[in-house]
């Protein structure tokens, strides 16, 4: 048997209502906050991600699905959305639009990671991008949108954690302090972090290796190295969040995995799940921050930006853990069981009329016996059933049975749509 590639998922009809729920909420909230949907290619020239995401990041170094097309051009399945959107707004001449430019997306992304709970090789993201404002107010309003979205889904067990990783001016000082600290502890670092020390020392702070995580506790803190402008930016972000009544924590360990971030970075951390050794691993539901140099980096004008991306499968895990009643597949309002060929044909006509009136009805399509039809109606959770035979067709009336209460009501067949609409 051919099976799906490792780290991908099949989402079955009983589960899609939950996916539709998180997607619909994302569309709803994006619209309320004035963000328009952008759609863009699933694959791009590899160079876009190497330059945009950063060629020293794990994503670019280890996780990209890169292939050569028939013209021998290197292409990559998008590992995230931000670099593509930056490319798209430059290519479509949107950098001179009235600012801020507010965009959202719902996409699949591809990363060759080790699959685990909540970690896939093809996964789904809801993200937003706001371009054209350097102000701390735009950071705060994007963070507020992320926070409102998670709340609107009904997830309460999460924390919003923010940090600043500085700018071109102050980050080199911080990088130097970090490099000095880790050089002094070189032997304790894992092999990957020994390389990171040369290529991207900030990433060591994110390492899950217990020795590296232990070292990170005493490592120099970004906030102590910020320049005056970055300090004041961070303060205004915090003041704005407070003024909006948003609960957050400052976590100097947040550095984010992608190179394009400047100043504000944040994550929304969800509930924990014990791994096979019983250690609770809290899932990052989403994360984002400011990326003022990205558009220039990929060849566009200087255009600051701020945004976030949420992992839909992680939101779904958090919803499932919340104990909240979850959306499920729609059940038919009416199942019409039929007796005989003529009744089956007539039932199809009635059902079609009801469906055209926006009422979900079902009837027999497989030639079941009456008993089997009733059993099936019960199995699919029909709210009402009606049995149609020659008598009912002659009288033009059917008896509706409420499956929960067994109450019976006689209704004219031609008035069925009105009956269901008006009840
Ligand atoms: P990132 O683009 O790495 O900042 O990721 C943003 C969000 O996407 C994360 O917080 C996760 O919720 C989600 N995410 C990232 N990688 C994966 C993955 N491999 N599988 C599922 N969700 C992911």
PDB file of C-alpha atoms and ligand atoms in Angstrom, residues 7 9 59 63 79-82 105 109-111 113-114 116 118-126 256-258 260-261 267-268 283-288 308-315, ligand 1:
ATOM      1  CA  UNK A   7       5.206  14.276   8.701  1.00  0.00           C
ATOM      2  CA  UNK A   9      -1.459  14.635   7.456  1.00  0.00           C
ATOM      3  CA  UNK A  59      15.162  26.477   8.290  1.00  0.00           C
ATOM      4  CA  UNK A  63      14.787  22.053   6.578  1.00  0.00           C
ATOM      5  CA  UNK A  79       8.945  27.051   4.585  1.00  0.00           C
ATOM      6  CA  UNK A  80       7.018  30.162   5.751  1.00  0.00           C
ATOM      7  CA  UNK A  81       5.092  33.091   4.284  1.00  0.00           C
ATOM      8  CA  UNK A  82       6.870  36.312   5.167  1.00  0.00           C
ATOM      9  CA  UNK A 105      -2.675  34.582   4.695  1.00  0.00           C
ATOM     10  CA  UNK A 109       4.301  25.396   4.661  1.00  0.00           C
ATOM     11  CA  UNK A 110       6.976  22.747   4.268  1.00  0.00           C
ATOM     12  CA  UNK A 111       9.927  22.062   6.541  1.00  0.00           C
ATOM     13  CA  UNK A 113      11.867  18.597  10.502  1.00  0.00           C
ATOM     14  CA  UNK A 114      11.763  15.539  12.718  1.00  0.00           C
ATOM     15  CA  UNK A 116       6.595  14.974  16.574  1.00  0.00           C
ATOM     16  CA  UNK A 118       2.428  19.325  16.701  1.00  0.00           C
ATOM     17  CA  UNK A 119       5.449  19.222  14.397  1.00  0.00           C
ATOM     18  CA  UNK A 120       4.860  18.286  10.782  1.00  0.00           C
ATOM     19  CA  UNK A 121       6.732  18.469   7.515  1.00  0.00           C
ATOM     20  CA  UNK A 122       3.718  19.969   5.808  1.00  0.00           C
ATOM     21  CA  UNK A 123       1.869  22.253   8.191  1.00  0.00           C
ATOM     22  CA  UNK A 124      -0.601  25.107   8.061  1.00  0.00           C
ATOM     23  CA  UNK A 125      -0.224  28.700   9.145  1.00  0.00           C
ATOM     24  CA  UNK A 126      -2.406  31.731   9.613  1.00  0.00           C
ATOM     25  CA  UNK A 256      13.052  33.521  17.059  1.00  0.00           C
ATOM     26  CA  UNK A 257      14.533  31.184  14.489  1.00  0.00           C
ATOM     27  CA  UNK A 258      14.518  33.378  11.415  1.00  0.00           C
ATOM     28  CA  UNK A 260      14.976  38.820   9.488  1.00  0.00           C
ATOM     29  CA  UNK A 261      13.720  39.921  12.903  1.00  0.00           C
ATOM     30  CA  UNK A 267       5.590  34.179  20.965  1.00  0.00           C
ATOM     31  CA  UNK A 268       2.296  32.758  22.084  1.00  0.00           C
ATOM     32  CA  UNK A 283       3.812  24.196  22.373  1.00  0.00           C
ATOM     33  CA  UNK A 284       4.502  27.495  20.632  1.00  0.00           C
ATOM     34  CA  UNK A 285       1.138  28.317  19.077  1.00  0.00           C
ATOM     35  CA  UNK A 286       2.582  31.183  17.118  1.00  0.00           C
ATOM     36  CA  UNK A 287       5.242  33.794  16.961  1.00  0.00           C
ATOM     37  CA  UNK A 288       6.303  36.897  15.170  1.00  0.00           C
ATOM     38  CA  UNK A 308       3.186  36.877  13.063  1.00  0.00           C
ATOM     39  CA  UNK A 309       2.342  33.323  12.066  1.00  0.00           C
ATOM     40  CA  UNK A 310       0.273  30.814  14.011  1.00  0.00           C
ATOM     41  CA  UNK A 311       0.432  27.069  13.526  1.00  0.00           C
ATOM     42  CA  UNK A 312      -3.116  25.801  12.900  1.00  0.00           C
ATOM     43  CA  UNK A 313      -2.410  22.230  14.035  1.00  0.00           C
ATOM     44  CA  UNK A 314      -1.033  23.594  17.320  1.00  0.00           C
ATOM     45  CA  UNK A 315      -4.145  25.732  17.848  1.00  0.00           C
TER      46      UNK A 315
HETATM   47  P1  LIG B   1       7.853  30.100  12.720  1.00  0.00           P
HETATM   48  O1  LIG B   1       7.602  30.419  11.286  1.00  0.00           O
HETATM   49  O2  LIG B   1       8.937  29.075  12.901  1.00  0.00           O
HETATM   50  O3  LIG B   1       8.004  31.306  13.555  1.00  0.00           O
HETATM   51  O4  LIG B   1       6.569  29.356  13.229  1.00  0.00           O
HETATM   52  C1  LIG B   1       5.367  30.007  13.523  1.00  0.00           C
HETATM   53  C2  LIG B   1       4.406  29.001  14.059  1.00  0.00           C
HETATM   54  O5  LIG B   1       4.168  28.008  13.068  1.00  0.00           O
HETATM   55  C3  LIG B   1       4.953  28.213  15.252  1.00  0.00           C
HETATM   56  O6  LIG B   1       4.732  28.887  16.454  1.00  0.00           O
HETATM   57  C4  LIG B   1       4.145  26.947  15.170  1.00  0.00           C
HETATM   58  O7  LIG B   1       2.869  27.117  15.737  1.00  0.00           O
HETATM   59  C5  LIG B   1       3.981  26.749  13.675  1.00  0.00           C
HETATM   60  N1  LIG B   1       4.982  25.793  13.182  1.00  0.00           N
HETATM   61  C6  LIG B   1       6.271  26.009  12.862  1.00  0.00           C
HETATM   62  N2  LIG B   1       6.861  24.891  12.428  1.00  0.00           N
HETATM   63  C7  LIG B   1       5.912  23.921  12.476  1.00  0.00           C
HETATM   64  C8  LIG B   1       5.884  22.526  12.139  1.00  0.00           C
HETATM   65  N3  LIG B   1       6.951  21.900  11.656  1.00  0.00           N
HETATM   66  N4  LIG B   1       4.731  21.854  12.321  1.00  0.00           N
HETATM   67  C9  LIG B   1       3.613  22.465  12.798  1.00  0.00           C
HETATM   68  N5  LIG B   1       3.586  23.777  13.119  1.00  0.00           N
HETATM   69  C10 LIG B   1       4.706  24.496  12.955  1.00  0.00           C
END
